[in-house]
Amino acid sequence: AAMGWRAAFRILAGVAFAVCFGGFQVLRKAPERPAAQAEGYPLTKDYTPAEMLHSMTFWLLFTWSLLVSTAGVMVFGHVVPLGVELGVAQAAAVLAMGVLSLSNGLGRLVYGALSDRLGLAPTMFIGALLMGTAILLAIPLTKAWGHAGLIAVGILIGSSYGGMVPLATTSVLQIFGGRHFGTNLGISSSQIAISAILGPQMAGFLRSSTGAYNLPFATTGLLALGACAIAVVLGLKLRAAAAVVTRSA
């Protein structure tokens, strides 16, 4: 408030430039090594983009990312007006937005580590489950606990949404190989453009149509929970593929 939003944006831009420029100075190309395998999934070849697009596994991954991303982006766009509508002071609602963003970054570390320990599909299931549950509880917890409830669900939603990034990235590398990784990752990440439009617009339309945030949060919460089923199917598909290759070896 003391500086104004323009000055704050200039300062943030300068900090971002300094951090990125400094990081570029220590960035080194990783040594060549075979790609890791997901859930014991045998990496028998490096998939071209066309081959990847013809794979059911890719569309399972794409749909999971789309559902989780749509739900997460919706919350980012509407958490402050939701808090204000439920009686939370605007400053406290903005603080919840900051916590949501911070959790987004920390979630990438947490879910990346979980994926290494538990495997890709189980971690995808956990992330979607926590996000969907937190979105469905956002309104009742905020009504019951005020800004503390809004912050609590913000931590769960933000970390789960942030965790989507390492999961989506490693899944492309582990399952489809590294030779065409850049192109394949770009195709896989295209769902972000869809969810960035779909999530906030859908929530805004439903909020305007009903006069409350109950339906938007219920809808996107169920979308995230629907991603749990996709994670289960993906895990079964990866295990079945690994079993077939093991028997033929």
Short mmCIF file of C-alpha atoms in Angstrom, two decimals:
data_model
loop_
_atom_site.label_atom_id
_atom_site.label_comp_id
_atom_site.label_asym_id
_atom_site.label_seq_id
_atom_site.Cartn_x
_atom_site.Cartn_y
_atom_site.Cartn_z
CA ALA A 1 0.00 0.00 0.00
CA ALA A 2 2.88 2.36 0.77
CA MET A 3 4.54 1.88 -2.62
CA GLY A 4 1.60 1.17 -4.89
CA TRP A 5 1.14 -1.84 -7.13
CA ARG A 6 3.23 -0.47 -10.00
CA ALA A 7 6.31 0.00 -7.82
CA ALA A 8 5.75 -3.42 -6.23
CA PHE A 9 5.59 -5.05 -9.66
CA ARG A 10 8.83 -3.34 -10.71
CA ILE A 11 10.58 -4.60 -7.58
CA LEU A 12 9.30 -8.13 -8.12
CA ALA A 13 10.40 -8.01 -11.75
CA GLY A 14 13.89 -6.97 -10.68
CA VAL A 15 14.09 -9.75 -8.10
CA ALA A 16 12.90 -12.33 -10.64
CA PHE A 17 15.46 -11.15 -13.18
CA ALA A 18 18.28 -11.30 -10.63
CA VAL A 19 17.34 -14.81 -9.50
CA CYS A 20 16.93 -16.17 -13.04
CA PHE A 21 20.12 -14.52 -14.31
CA GLY A 22 22.09 -15.87 -11.35
CA GLY A 23 20.66 -19.34 -11.87
CA PHE A 24 21.65 -19.33 -15.52
CA GLN A 25 25.29 -18.83 -14.51
CA VAL A 26 25.44 -22.13 -12.64
CA LEU A 27 23.24 -24.14 -15.00
CA ARG A 28 25.07 -27.07 -16.56
CA LYS A 29 23.94 -29.78 -18.95
CA ALA A 30 23.30 -33.04 -17.13
CA PRO A 31 25.38 -36.08 -18.16
CA GLU A 32 23.73 -38.52 -20.53
CA ARG A 33 22.04 -41.37 -18.72
CA PRO A 34 19.11 -43.72 -19.30
CA ALA A 35 15.71 -42.37 -18.32
CA ALA A 36 14.22 -43.66 -15.10
CA GLN A 37 11.24 -45.99 -15.31
CA ALA A 38 7.84 -45.35 -13.77
CA GLU A 39 6.29 -48.10 -11.57
CA GLY A 40 8.67 -50.60 -13.17
CA TYR A 41 7.30 -49.60 -16.56
CA PRO A 42 9.83 -50.85 -19.12
CA LEU A 43 11.19 -48.06 -21.28
CA THR A 44 11.65 -50.14 -24.42
CA LYS A 45 11.85 -47.19 -26.83
CA ASP A 46 11.89 -43.41 -27.13
CA TYR A 47 8.48 -42.33 -28.38
CA THR A 48 8.15 -39.78 -31.15
CA PRO A 49 5.47 -37.12 -30.61
CA ALA A 50 3.17 -38.92 -33.05
CA GLU A 51 3.65 -42.25 -31.27
CA MET A 52 3.01 -40.62 -27.91
CA LEU A 53 -0.23 -39.05 -29.16
CA HIS A 54 -1.42 -42.49 -30.24
CA SER A 55 -0.78 -43.91 -26.78
CA MET A 56 -3.69 -44.33 -24.33
CA THR A 57 -1.20 -43.77 -21.52
CA PHE A 58 -0.53 -40.27 -22.79
CA TRP A 59 -4.23 -39.39 -22.82
CA LEU A 60 -4.62 -40.68 -19.28
CA LEU A 61 -1.76 -38.43 -18.18
CA PHE A 62 -3.11 -35.50 -20.17
CA THR A 63 -6.62 -35.84 -18.74
CA TRP A 64 -5.32 -36.17 -15.18
CA SER A 65 -3.25 -33.00 -15.59
CA LEU A 66 -6.18 -31.17 -17.19
CA LEU A 67 -8.58 -31.97 -14.36
CA VAL A 68 -6.13 -31.13 -11.57
CA SER A 69 -4.91 -27.99 -13.31
CA THR A 70 -8.46 -26.75 -14.01
CA ALA A 71 -9.36 -27.13 -10.34
CA GLY A 72 -6.16 -25.50 -9.13
CA VAL A 73 -6.32 -22.52 -11.48
CA MET A 74 -9.94 -21.93 -10.50
CA VAL A 75 -8.99 -21.61 -6.84
CA PHE A 76 -6.13 -19.23 -7.62
CA GLY A 77 -8.52 -16.98 -9.50
CA HIS A 78 -11.33 -16.99 -6.94
CA VAL A 79 -9.88 -17.57 -3.46
CA VAL A 80 -9.82 -13.86 -2.56
CA PRO A 81 -13.43 -13.06 -3.62
CA LEU A 82 -14.54 -16.30 -1.95
CA GLY A 83 -12.96 -15.24 1.33
CA VAL A 84 -14.46 -11.75 1.16
CA GLU A 85 -17.89 -13.18 0.32
CA LEU A 86 -17.71 -15.43 3.39
CA GLY A 87 -16.80 -12.56 5.71
CA VAL A 88 -13.00 -12.77 5.73
CA ALA A 89 -11.28 -9.38 5.75
CA GLN A 90 -9.81 -8.52 2.37
CA ALA A 91 -6.27 -8.28 3.77
CA ALA A 92 -6.63 -11.76 5.30
CA ALA A 93 -8.02 -13.13 2.02
CA VAL A 94 -5.04 -11.69 0.15
CA LEU A 95 -2.76 -13.32 2.73
CA ALA A 96 -4.46 -16.65 2.00
CA MET A 97 -3.68 -16.07 -1.68
CA GLY A 98 -0.02 -15.57 -0.75
CA VAL A 99 -0.02 -18.78 1.27
CA LEU A 100 -1.61 -20.56 -1.69
CA SER A 101 1.20 -19.34 -3.97
CA LEU A 102 3.93 -20.25 -1.47
CA SER A 103 2.45 -23.73 -1.03
CA ASN A 104 2.46 -24.06 -4.81
CA GLY A 105 6.24 -23.80 -4.81
CA LEU A 106 6.79 -26.03 -1.78
CA GLY A 107 4.44 -28.66 -3.18
CA ARG A 108 6.80 -29.28 -6.07
CA LEU A 109 9.49 -30.38 -3.63
CA VAL A 110 7.13 -32.50 -1.54
CA TYR A 111 5.40 -34.30 -4.38
CA GLY A 112 8.64 -34.80 -6.29
CA ALA A 113 10.08 -36.57 -3.24
CA LEU A 114 6.89 -38.58 -2.76
CA SER A 115 7.01 -39.73 -6.36
CA ASP A 116 10.54 -41.04 -5.83
CA ARG A 117 9.43 -43.02 -2.77
CA LEU A 118 5.90 -44.15 -3.65
CA GLY A 119 5.87 -44.16 -7.44
CA LEU A 120 4.19 -41.99 -10.03
CA ALA A 121 0.56 -43.19 -10.01
CA PRO A 122 0.17 -43.41 -6.19
CA THR A 123 1.50 -39.87 -5.82
CA MET A 124 -0.84 -38.64 -8.55
CA PHE A 125 -3.72 -40.25 -6.64
CA ILE A 126 -2.71 -38.61 -3.36
CA GLY A 127 -2.37 -35.17 -4.95
CA ALA A 128 -5.76 -35.31 -6.65
CA LEU A 129 -7.42 -36.67 -3.51
CA LEU A 130 -6.04 -33.94 -1.25
CA MET A 131 -6.84 -31.19 -3.74
CA GLY A 132 -10.40 -32.36 -4.37
CA THR A 133 -11.11 -32.83 -0.67
CA ALA A 134 -9.68 -29.42 0.23
CA ILE A 135 -11.72 -27.66 -2.48
CA LEU A 136 -14.93 -29.32 -1.28
CA LEU A 137 -14.11 -28.29 2.31
CA ALA A 138 -13.05 -24.73 1.43
CA ILE A 139 -16.43 -23.11 2.05
CA PRO A 140 -17.46 -25.01 5.24
CA LEU A 141 -14.01 -24.60 6.82
CA THR A 142 -13.90 -20.89 5.99
CA LYS A 143 -17.35 -20.43 7.48
CA ALA A 144 -16.31 -22.31 10.62
CA TRP A 145 -12.76 -20.99 11.14
CA GLY A 146 -12.65 -17.76 9.17
CA HIS A 147 -9.31 -16.83 7.61
CA ALA A 148 -7.58 -19.75 9.38
CA GLY A 149 -9.80 -22.19 7.48
CA LEU A 150 -9.14 -20.41 4.21
CA ILE A 151 -5.38 -20.60 4.80
CA ALA A 152 -5.58 -24.28 5.78
CA VAL A 153 -7.30 -25.31 2.57
CA GLY A 154 -5.01 -22.98 0.63
CA ILE A 155 -1.99 -24.94 1.85
CA LEU A 156 -3.45 -28.25 0.69
CA ILE A 157 -4.72 -26.94 -2.63
CA GLY A 158 -1.59 -24.95 -3.43
CA SER A 159 0.81 -27.78 -2.61
CA SER A 160 -1.24 -30.31 -4.60
CA TYR A 161 -1.45 -28.01 -7.60
CA GLY A 162 2.28 -27.28 -7.44
CA GLY A 163 3.00 -30.99 -7.16
CA MET A 164 1.41 -31.49 -10.57
CA VAL A 165 4.47 -29.90 -12.22
CA PRO A 166 7.14 -32.49 -11.26
CA LEU A 167 4.68 -35.35 -11.72
CA ALA A 168 3.66 -34.27 -15.21
CA THR A 169 7.27 -33.66 -16.20
CA THR A 170 8.78 -36.88 -14.86
CA SER A 171 5.93 -38.96 -16.26
CA VAL A 172 6.74 -37.84 -19.80
CA LEU A 173 10.44 -38.61 -19.34
CA GLN A 174 9.95 -41.93 -17.57
CA ILE A 175 7.28 -43.35 -19.84
CA PHE A 176 8.05 -41.86 -23.25
CA GLY A 177 11.83 -41.47 -23.08
CA GLY A 178 14.29 -38.63 -23.41
CA ARG A 179 15.09 -38.41 -27.13
CA HIS A 180 12.00 -36.30 -27.92
CA PHE A 181 11.48 -35.10 -24.37
CA GLY A 182 11.31 -31.37 -25.17
CA THR A 183 8.62 -31.74 -27.82
CA ASN A 184 6.70 -34.37 -25.90
CA LEU A 185 6.71 -32.26 -22.75
CA GLY A 186 5.48 -29.24 -24.71
CA ILE A 187 2.57 -31.27 -26.08
CA SER A 188 1.77 -32.70 -22.68
CA SER A 189 1.89 -29.25 -21.06
CA SER A 190 -0.55 -27.76 -23.56
CA GLN A 191 -3.36 -28.67 -21.19
CA ILE A 192 -2.33 -25.66 -19.10
CA ALA A 193 -3.66 -23.32 -21.79
CA ILE A 194 -7.01 -25.10 -21.69
CA SER A 195 -7.30 -25.18 -17.92
CA ALA A 196 -6.21 -21.54 -17.55
CA ILE A 197 -9.28 -20.53 -19.56
CA LEU A 198 -11.69 -23.24 -18.45
CA GLY A 199 -11.20 -23.10 -14.66
CA PRO A 200 -11.67 -19.38 -13.90
CA GLN A 201 -14.28 -18.83 -16.63
CA MET A 202 -16.37 -21.81 -15.56
CA ALA A 203 -16.24 -20.76 -11.91
CA GLY A 204 -17.10 -17.17 -12.78
CA PHE A 205 -20.07 -18.26 -14.89
CA LEU A 206 -21.41 -20.57 -12.19
CA ARG A 207 -20.90 -17.91 -9.51
CA SER A 208 -22.79 -15.33 -11.57
CA SER A 209 -25.56 -17.81 -12.39
CA THR A 210 -26.14 -19.02 -8.82
CA GLY A 211 -25.09 -16.00 -6.78
CA ALA A 212 -22.72 -18.04 -4.59
CA TYR A 213 -19.51 -20.05 -4.76
CA ASN A 214 -21.02 -23.35 -3.60
CA LEU A 215 -21.56 -24.81 -7.08
CA PRO A 216 -18.21 -23.66 -8.57
CA PHE A 217 -16.22 -25.17 -5.72
CA ALA A 218 -18.30 -28.34 -5.65
CA THR A 219 -17.86 -28.80 -9.41
CA THR A 220 -14.11 -28.29 -9.48
CA GLY A 221 -13.64 -30.34 -6.32
CA LEU A 222 -15.37 -33.25 -8.02
CA LEU A 223 -13.20 -32.75 -11.11
CA ALA A 224 -10.09 -33.15 -8.97
CA LEU A 225 -11.51 -36.24 -7.29
CA GLY A 226 -12.27 -37.63 -10.73
CA ALA A 227 -8.55 -37.44 -11.43
CA CYS A 228 -8.07 -40.04 -8.65
CA ALA A 229 -9.82 -42.64 -10.82
CA ILE A 230 -7.52 -41.78 -13.71
CA ALA A 231 -4.48 -42.25 -11.48
CA VAL A 232 -5.74 -45.72 -10.50
CA VAL A 233 -6.31 -46.72 -14.14
CA LEU A 234 -2.88 -45.38 -15.09
CA GLY A 235 -1.18 -47.35 -12.31
CA LEU A 236 -2.93 -50.56 -13.39
CA LYS A 237 -2.00 -49.95 -17.03
CA LEU A 238 1.67 -49.37 -16.19
CA ARG A 239 1.85 -52.50 -14.05
CA ALA A 240 0.12 -54.60 -16.70
CA ALA A 241 2.55 -53.37 -19.36
CA ALA A 242 5.51 -54.16 -17.12
CA ALA A 243 4.17 -57.65 -16.45
CA VAL A 244 3.79 -58.39 -20.16
CA VAL A 245 7.37 -57.38 -20.91
CA THR A 246 8.65 -59.35 -17.90
CA ARG A 247 6.94 -62.54 -19.07
CA SER A 248 8.29 -62.14 -22.61
CA ALA A 249 11.85 -61.44 -21.44
#
